[in-house]
């Protein structure tokens, strides 16, 4: 909560182990999308810093699963004469919720939509997938924030560059070059979940040639 407040977020509610927050209301925040992503990066760093302390007390370090989306929504007092709450509703909110659930599918801690990415100057993002989520007809590109460009280590920058090259080859149906680059990532980062996922996808695509109108969109059929 403290980190979300530090980046000018508004806490909507706590639902079990989940925190729902939004930006740009009740006070206008021109840099709201970037502030939301910086808040997520701050939460990541906080849990990384706490990991050794948790292990010292025999506690398994906590895992994050954050979904961020930007768009128009209704905000204000919602409810009835019996119970009201200041909250947000709308398709953009629902998409953020769908994106959050996909962090487990892709084994990443933060997923950001392309709508948010376009408003985040100075932050480096790794492309994750082009998807259509359950209940939505819209196709959206998902990305994983690596951090501020000025703070990326040389190894992290090399991984990002190799991955982005691989994704372009993948979407252009150049499976051999895509696989070569994903395999290179696995050699230097054996536990990388995205490279492993795409190597398996490419193996299936090579076995069963996709139709000519294949656009690389992965359709998620579960919430």
PDB file of C-alpha atoms in Angstrom:
ATOM      1  CA  UNK A   1       0.000   0.000   0.000  1.00  0.00           C
ATOM      2  CA  UNK A   2       2.825   2.374   0.851  1.00  0.00           C
ATOM      3  CA  UNK A   3       4.512   1.817  -2.523  1.00  0.00           C
ATOM      4  CA  UNK A   4       1.228   2.345  -4.409  1.00  0.00           C
ATOM      5  CA  UNK A   5       0.660   5.602  -2.513  1.00  0.00           C
ATOM      6  CA  UNK A   6       4.249   6.651  -3.230  1.00  0.00           C
ATOM      7  CA  UNK A   7       3.416   6.512  -6.946  1.00  0.00           C
ATOM      8  CA  UNK A   8       0.105   8.401  -6.551  1.00  0.00           C
ATOM      9  CA  UNK A   9      -2.156   5.373  -6.824  1.00  0.00           C
ATOM     10  CA  UNK A  10      -5.603   4.997  -5.264  1.00  0.00           C
ATOM     11  CA  UNK A  11      -6.380   1.798  -3.372  1.00  0.00           C
ATOM     12  CA  UNK A  12      -9.729   0.442  -4.520  1.00  0.00           C
ATOM     13  CA  UNK A  13     -10.046  -2.625  -2.318  1.00  0.00           C
ATOM     14  CA  UNK A  14      -8.342  -5.648  -0.768  1.00  0.00           C
ATOM     15  CA  UNK A  15      -9.666  -9.037  -1.920  1.00  0.00           C
ATOM     16  CA  UNK A  16      -7.958 -11.828  -0.021  1.00  0.00           C
ATOM     17  CA  UNK A  17      -4.284 -11.581  -0.981  1.00  0.00           C
ATOM     18  CA  UNK A  18      -5.048  -9.176  -3.849  1.00  0.00           C
ATOM     19  CA  UNK A  19      -4.813  -5.396  -3.921  1.00  0.00           C
ATOM     20  CA  UNK A  20      -6.787  -3.507  -6.573  1.00  0.00           C
ATOM     21  CA  UNK A  21      -5.569  -0.002  -7.335  1.00  0.00           C
ATOM     22  CA  UNK A  22      -6.119   2.652 -10.002  1.00  0.00           C
ATOM     23  CA  UNK A  23      -4.556   5.922 -11.099  1.00  0.00           C
ATOM     24  CA  UNK A  24      -5.756   9.323 -12.377  1.00  0.00           C
ATOM     25  CA  UNK A  25      -8.672   9.597  -9.904  1.00  0.00           C
ATOM     26  CA  UNK A  26      -9.846  11.261  -7.743  1.00  0.00           C
ATOM     27  CA  UNK A  27      -7.003  13.664  -8.648  1.00  0.00           C
ATOM     28  CA  UNK A  28      -5.712  13.920 -12.195  1.00  0.00           C
ATOM     29  CA  UNK A  29      -2.340  12.269 -12.783  1.00  0.00           C
ATOM     30  CA  UNK A  30      -0.991  13.090 -16.275  1.00  0.00           C
ATOM     31  CA  UNK A  31       1.679  10.382 -15.982  1.00  0.00           C
ATOM     32  CA  UNK A  32      -0.722   7.763 -14.618  1.00  0.00           C
ATOM     33  CA  UNK A  33       0.282   4.790 -16.809  1.00  0.00           C
ATOM     34  CA  UNK A  34       3.985   5.215 -16.084  1.00  0.00           C
ATOM     35  CA  UNK A  35       3.293   5.693 -12.373  1.00  0.00           C
ATOM     36  CA  UNK A  36       1.354   2.419 -12.302  1.00  0.00           C
ATOM     37  CA  UNK A  37       4.229   0.513 -13.905  1.00  0.00           C
ATOM     38  CA  UNK A  38       6.806   2.157 -11.630  1.00  0.00           C
ATOM     39  CA  UNK A  39       4.657   1.104  -8.687  1.00  0.00           C
ATOM     40  CA  UNK A  40       4.707  -2.518  -9.932  1.00  0.00           C
ATOM     41  CA  UNK A  41       8.499  -2.353 -10.324  1.00  0.00           C
ATOM     42  CA  UNK A  42       8.713  -0.959  -6.792  1.00  0.00           C
ATOM     43  CA  UNK A  43       6.685  -3.900  -5.473  1.00  0.00           C
ATOM     44  CA  UNK A  44       8.998  -6.312  -7.299  1.00  0.00           C
ATOM     45  CA  UNK A  45      12.074  -4.725  -5.725  1.00  0.00           C
ATOM     46  CA  UNK A  46      10.490  -4.705  -2.274  1.00  0.00           C
ATOM     47  CA  UNK A  47       9.806  -8.449  -2.394  1.00  0.00           C
ATOM     48  CA  UNK A  48      13.279  -9.171  -3.786  1.00  0.00           C
ATOM     49  CA  UNK A  49      14.801  -7.198  -0.914  1.00  0.00           C
ATOM     50  CA  UNK A  50      12.620  -9.068   1.606  1.00  0.00           C
ATOM     51  CA  UNK A  51      13.328 -12.559   0.207  1.00  0.00           C
ATOM     52  CA  UNK A  52      16.441 -13.244   2.299  1.00  0.00           C
ATOM     53  CA  UNK A  53      14.675 -11.994   5.423  1.00  0.00           C
ATOM     54  CA  UNK A  54      11.722 -14.328   4.768  1.00  0.00           C
ATOM     55  CA  UNK A  55      14.042 -17.302   4.243  1.00  0.00           C
ATOM     56  CA  UNK A  56      15.791 -16.522   7.526  1.00  0.00           C
ATOM     57  CA  UNK A  57      12.481 -17.140   9.299  1.00  0.00           C
ATOM     58  CA  UNK A  58      11.596 -20.163   7.178  1.00  0.00           C
ATOM     59  CA  UNK A  59       9.003 -18.291   5.119  1.00  0.00           C
ATOM     60  CA  UNK A  60       8.720 -19.021   1.405  1.00  0.00           C
ATOM     61  CA  UNK A  61       9.305 -15.722  -0.469  1.00  0.00           C
ATOM     62  CA  UNK A  62       6.104 -14.225  -1.845  1.00  0.00           C
ATOM     63  CA  UNK A  63       5.394 -14.235  -5.567  1.00  0.00           C
ATOM     64  CA  UNK A  64       3.859 -11.355  -7.506  1.00  0.00           C
ATOM     65  CA  UNK A  65       1.201 -11.460 -10.193  1.00  0.00           C
ATOM     66  CA  UNK A  66       0.354  -7.956 -11.441  1.00  0.00           C
ATOM     67  CA  UNK A  67      -1.783  -6.998 -14.437  1.00  0.00           C
ATOM     68  CA  UNK A  68      -1.861  -3.404 -15.709  1.00  0.00           C
ATOM     69  CA  UNK A  69      -4.042  -1.859 -18.400  1.00  0.00           C
ATOM     70  CA  UNK A  70      -4.955   1.706 -19.377  1.00  0.00           C
ATOM     71  CA  UNK A  71      -8.155   3.007 -20.936  1.00  0.00           C
ATOM     72  CA  UNK A  72     -11.432   4.777 -20.386  1.00  0.00           C
ATOM     73  CA  UNK A  73     -13.537   3.681 -17.424  1.00  0.00           C
ATOM     74  CA  UNK A  74     -16.267   4.908 -15.121  1.00  0.00           C
ATOM     75  CA  UNK A  75     -15.069   6.071 -11.722  1.00  0.00           C
ATOM     76  CA  UNK A  76     -17.020   7.316  -8.722  1.00  0.00           C
ATOM     77  CA  UNK A  77     -19.400   6.217  -5.978  1.00  0.00           C
ATOM     78  CA  UNK A  78     -21.001   2.974  -7.146  1.00  0.00           C
ATOM     79  CA  UNK A  79     -23.696   0.920  -5.483  1.00  0.00           C
ATOM     80  CA  UNK A  80     -27.058   1.582  -3.903  1.00  0.00           C
ATOM     81  CA  UNK A  81     -28.620   3.308  -0.906  1.00  0.00           C
ATOM     82  CA  UNK A  82     -27.633   0.238   1.142  1.00  0.00           C
ATOM     83  CA  UNK A  83     -23.959   0.211   0.301  1.00  0.00           C
ATOM     84  CA  UNK A  84     -21.761   2.425  -1.844  1.00  0.00           C
ATOM     85  CA  UNK A  85     -18.052   2.413  -2.660  1.00  0.00           C
ATOM     86  CA  UNK A  86     -15.686   4.615  -4.634  1.00  0.00           C
ATOM     87  CA  UNK A  87     -14.461   2.338  -7.424  1.00  0.00           C
ATOM     88  CA  UNK A  88     -13.914   1.890 -11.175  1.00  0.00           C
ATOM     89  CA  UNK A  89     -15.806  -0.228 -13.704  1.00  0.00           C
ATOM     90  CA  UNK A  90     -15.562  -0.803 -17.449  1.00  0.00           C
ATOM     91  CA  UNK A  91     -13.984  -2.942 -20.152  1.00  0.00           C
ATOM     92  CA  UNK A  92     -10.514  -1.531 -19.444  1.00  0.00           C
ATOM     93  CA  UNK A  93     -10.809  -2.716 -15.827  1.00  0.00           C
ATOM     94  CA  UNK A  94     -11.977  -6.171 -16.892  1.00  0.00           C
ATOM     95  CA  UNK A  95      -9.050  -6.513 -19.302  1.00  0.00           C
ATOM     96  CA  UNK A  96      -6.616  -5.647 -16.509  1.00  0.00           C
ATOM     97  CA  UNK A  97      -8.129  -8.443 -14.416  1.00  0.00           C
ATOM     98  CA  UNK A  98      -7.761 -10.922 -17.301  1.00  0.00           C
ATOM     99  CA  UNK A  99      -4.149  -9.831 -17.816  1.00  0.00           C
ATOM    100  CA  UNK A 100      -3.380 -10.408 -14.120  1.00  0.00           C
ATOM    101  CA  UNK A 101      -4.503 -14.037 -14.333  1.00  0.00           C
ATOM    102  CA  UNK A 102      -2.171 -14.601 -17.315  1.00  0.00           C
ATOM    103  CA  UNK A 103       0.939 -13.889 -15.224  1.00  0.00           C
ATOM    104  CA  UNK A 104       0.702 -17.507 -14.062  1.00  0.00           C
ATOM    105  CA  UNK A 105       0.382 -18.819 -17.612  1.00  0.00           C
ATOM    106  CA  UNK A 106       3.535 -16.989 -18.745  1.00  0.00           C
ATOM    107  CA  UNK A 107       5.364 -17.398 -15.399  1.00  0.00           C
ATOM    108  CA  UNK A 108       6.155 -13.679 -15.119  1.00  0.00           C
ATOM    109  CA  UNK A 109       5.482 -11.334 -12.223  1.00  0.00           C
ATOM    110  CA  UNK A 110       4.120  -8.329 -14.161  1.00  0.00           C
ATOM    111  CA  UNK A 111       2.148  -8.095 -17.406  1.00  0.00           C
ATOM    112  CA  UNK A 112       1.316  -4.779 -19.063  1.00  0.00           C
ATOM    113  CA  UNK A 113      -0.939  -4.123 -22.051  1.00  0.00           C
ATOM    114  CA  UNK A 114       0.264  -2.245 -25.102  1.00  0.00           C
ATOM    115  CA  UNK A 115      -2.185   0.542 -24.161  1.00  0.00           C
ATOM    116  CA  UNK A 116      -0.140   1.186 -21.023  1.00  0.00           C
ATOM    117  CA  UNK A 117       3.204   0.573 -22.695  1.00  0.00           C
ATOM    118  CA  UNK A 118       2.677   3.466 -25.132  1.00  0.00           C
ATOM    119  CA  UNK A 119       2.604   5.896 -22.202  1.00  0.00           C
ATOM    120  CA  UNK A 120       5.721   4.667 -20.366  1.00  0.00           C
ATOM    121  CA  UNK A 121       8.710   6.635 -21.601  1.00  0.00           C
ATOM    122  CA  UNK A 122      12.088   5.387 -20.386  1.00  0.00           C
ATOM    123  CA  UNK A 123      10.902   1.927 -19.283  1.00  0.00           C
ATOM    124  CA  UNK A 124      12.132  -1.147 -21.180  1.00  0.00           C
ATOM    125  CA  UNK A 125       9.561  -3.855 -21.917  1.00  0.00           C
ATOM    126  CA  UNK A 126      10.022  -7.394 -23.139  1.00  0.00           C
ATOM    127  CA  UNK A 127       7.335  -8.496 -25.598  1.00  0.00           C
ATOM    128  CA  UNK A 128       5.414 -11.478 -24.202  1.00  0.00           C
ATOM    129  CA  UNK A 129       2.620 -12.362 -26.634  1.00  0.00           C
ATOM    130  CA  UNK A 130      -0.166 -11.201 -28.920  1.00  0.00           C
ATOM    131  CA  UNK A 131      -3.363 -12.498 -27.340  1.00  0.00           C
ATOM    132  CA  UNK A 132      -7.120 -12.537 -27.250  1.00  0.00           C
ATOM    133  CA  UNK A 133      -8.468 -13.123 -23.737  1.00  0.00           C
ATOM    134  CA  UNK A 134     -11.662 -14.970 -22.854  1.00  0.00           C
ATOM    135  CA  UNK A 135     -14.754 -12.831 -23.271  1.00  0.00           C
ATOM    136  CA  UNK A 136     -12.982 -10.181 -25.400  1.00  0.00           C
ATOM    137  CA  UNK A 137     -12.773  -9.784 -29.181  1.00  0.00           C
ATOM    138  CA  UNK A 138      -9.904  -7.299 -28.987  1.00  0.00           C
ATOM    139  CA  UNK A 139      -6.383  -8.460 -29.750  1.00  0.00           C
ATOM    140  CA  UNK A 140      -3.793  -7.021 -27.377  1.00  0.00           C
ATOM    141  CA  UNK A 141      -0.015  -7.256 -27.097  1.00  0.00           C
ATOM    142  CA  UNK A 142       1.255  -8.130 -23.612  1.00  0.00           C
ATOM    143  CA  UNK A 143       4.630  -6.977 -22.314  1.00  0.00           C
ATOM    144  CA  UNK A 144       6.847  -7.605 -19.312  1.00  0.00           C
ATOM    145  CA  UNK A 145       8.563  -4.530 -17.801  1.00  0.00           C
ATOM    146  CA  UNK A 146      12.261  -5.087 -17.163  1.00  0.00           C
ATOM    147  CA  UNK A 147      12.973  -1.711 -15.572  1.00  0.00           C
ATOM    148  CA  UNK A 148      14.223   1.739 -16.418  1.00  0.00           C
ATOM    149  CA  UNK A 149      16.456   1.761 -19.464  1.00  0.00           C
ATOM    150  CA  UNK A 150      19.143   3.684 -17.578  1.00  0.00           C
ATOM    151  CA  UNK A 151      19.311   0.944 -14.931  1.00  0.00           C
ATOM    152  CA  UNK A 152      19.398  -2.201 -17.095  1.00  0.00           C
ATOM    153  CA  UNK A 153      22.514  -4.335 -16.706  1.00  0.00           C
ATOM    154  CA  UNK A 154      24.449  -5.251 -19.885  1.00  0.00           C
ATOM    155  CA  UNK A 155      23.293  -8.887 -19.596  1.00  0.00           C
ATOM    156  CA  UNK A 156      19.637  -7.870 -19.188  1.00  0.00           C
ATOM    157  CA  UNK A 157      19.909  -5.569 -22.209  1.00  0.00           C
ATOM    158  CA  UNK A 158      21.426  -8.361 -24.334  1.00  0.00           C
ATOM    159  CA  UNK A 159      18.640 -10.753 -23.315  1.00  0.00           C
ATOM    160  CA  UNK A 160      16.019  -8.115 -24.170  1.00  0.00           C
ATOM    161  CA  UNK A 161      17.538  -7.414 -27.597  1.00  0.00           C
ATOM    162  CA  UNK A 162      17.832 -11.115 -28.468  1.00  0.00           C
ATOM    163  CA  UNK A 163      14.259 -11.771 -27.343  1.00  0.00           C
ATOM    164  CA  UNK A 164      12.826  -8.890 -29.368  1.00  0.00           C
ATOM    165  CA  UNK A 165      14.661 -10.137 -32.473  1.00  0.00           C
ATOM    166  CA  UNK A 166      13.284 -13.624 -31.859  1.00  0.00           C
ATOM    167  CA  UNK A 167       9.728 -12.300 -31.526  1.00  0.00           C
ATOM    168  CA  UNK A 168       9.951 -10.474 -34.854  1.00  0.00           C
ATOM    169  CA  UNK A 169      11.163 -13.641 -36.577  1.00  0.00           C
ATOM    170  CA  UNK A 170       8.373 -15.598 -34.856  1.00  0.00           C
ATOM    171  CA  UNK A 171       5.612 -13.262 -36.028  1.00  0.00           C
ATOM    172  CA  UNK A 172       7.140 -13.222 -39.529  1.00  0.00           C
ATOM    173  CA  UNK A 173       6.915 -17.043 -39.588  1.00  0.00           C
ATOM    174  CA  UNK A 174      10.690 -17.408 -39.782  1.00  0.00           C
ATOM    175  CA  UNK A 175      10.762 -20.348 -37.372  1.00  0.00           C
ATOM    176  CA  UNK A 176      14.463 -21.351 -37.761  1.00  0.00           C
ATOM    177  CA  UNK A 177      15.817 -17.887 -36.931  1.00  0.00           C
ATOM    178  CA  UNK A 178      13.317 -17.434 -34.111  1.00  0.00           C
ATOM    179  CA  UNK A 179      14.222 -20.811 -32.606  1.00  0.00           C
ATOM    180  CA  UNK A 180      17.947 -20.049 -32.896  1.00  0.00           C
ATOM    181  CA  UNK A 181      17.579 -16.894 -30.825  1.00  0.00           C
ATOM    182  CA  UNK A 182      15.251 -18.408 -28.247  1.00  0.00           C
ATOM    183  CA  UNK A 183      17.707 -21.301 -27.874  1.00  0.00           C
ATOM    184  CA  UNK A 184      20.524 -18.794 -27.319  1.00  0.00           C
ATOM    185  CA  UNK A 185      18.513 -17.262 -24.464  1.00  0.00           C
ATOM    186  CA  UNK A 186      18.042 -20.711 -22.895  1.00  0.00           C
ATOM    187  CA  UNK A 187      21.807 -21.341 -23.032  1.00  0.00           C
ATOM    188  CA  UNK A 188      22.541 -18.202 -21.027  1.00  0.00           C
ATOM    189  CA  UNK A 189      19.311 -18.259 -18.949  1.00  0.00           C
ATOM    190  CA  UNK A 190      18.217 -21.919 -18.529  1.00  0.00           C
ATOM    191  CA  UNK A 191      15.151 -21.035 -16.447  1.00  0.00           C
ATOM    192  CA  UNK A 192      13.777 -18.391 -18.811  1.00  0.00           C
ATOM    193  CA  UNK A 193      10.038 -19.206 -19.103  1.00  0.00           C
ATOM    194  CA  UNK A 194       9.288 -17.216 -22.257  1.00  0.00           C
ATOM    195  CA  UNK A 195      12.094 -18.655 -24.375  1.00  0.00           C
ATOM    196  CA  UNK A 196      11.070 -22.161 -23.302  1.00  0.00           C
ATOM    197  CA  UNK A 197       7.404 -21.455 -24.134  1.00  0.00           C
ATOM    198  CA  UNK A 198       8.236 -20.211 -27.628  1.00  0.00           C
ATOM    199  CA  UNK A 199      10.587 -23.068 -28.432  1.00  0.00           C
ATOM    200  CA  UNK A 200       7.725 -25.477 -27.703  1.00  0.00           C
ATOM    201  CA  UNK A 201       5.312 -23.386 -29.778  1.00  0.00           C
ATOM    202  CA  UNK A 202       7.698 -23.292 -32.729  1.00  0.00           C
ATOM    203  CA  UNK A 203       8.164 -27.069 -32.573  1.00  0.00           C
ATOM    204  CA  UNK A 204       4.378 -27.495 -32.879  1.00  0.00           C
ATOM    205  CA  UNK A 205       4.094 -24.923 -35.680  1.00  0.00           C
ATOM    206  CA  UNK A 206       6.815 -26.655 -37.706  1.00  0.00           C
ATOM    207  CA  UNK A 207       5.029 -30.013 -37.350  1.00  0.00           C
ATOM    208  CA  UNK A 208       1.662 -28.542 -38.386  1.00  0.00           C
ATOM    209  CA  UNK A 209       2.008 -25.646 -40.834  1.00  0.00           C
ATOM    210  CA  UNK A 210      -0.420 -22.847 -39.823  1.00  0.00           C
ATOM    211  CA  UNK A 211      -2.877 -21.328 -42.343  1.00  0.00           C
ATOM    212  CA  UNK A 212      -1.823 -18.416 -44.549  1.00  0.00           C
ATOM    213  CA  UNK A 213      -3.805 -15.939 -42.436  1.00  0.00           C
ATOM    214  CA  UNK A 214      -1.969 -16.946 -39.248  1.00  0.00           C
ATOM    215  CA  UNK A 215      -1.254 -13.752 -37.297  1.00  0.00           C
ATOM    216  CA  UNK A 216       0.427 -15.144 -34.201  1.00  0.00           C
ATOM    217  CA  UNK A 217      -2.498 -14.364 -31.910  1.00  0.00           C
ATOM    218  CA  UNK A 218      -2.833 -16.821 -29.006  1.00  0.00           C
ATOM    219  CA  UNK A 219      -6.412 -17.204 -27.853  1.00  0.00           C
ATOM    220  CA  UNK A 220      -6.877 -17.827 -24.132  1.00  0.00           C
ATOM    221  CA  UNK A 221     -10.090 -19.743 -23.513  1.00  0.00           C
ATOM    222  CA  UNK A 222     -10.000 -19.680 -19.724  1.00  0.00           C
ATOM    223  CA  UNK A 223     -10.278 -16.768 -17.323  1.00  0.00           C
TER     224      UNK A 223
END
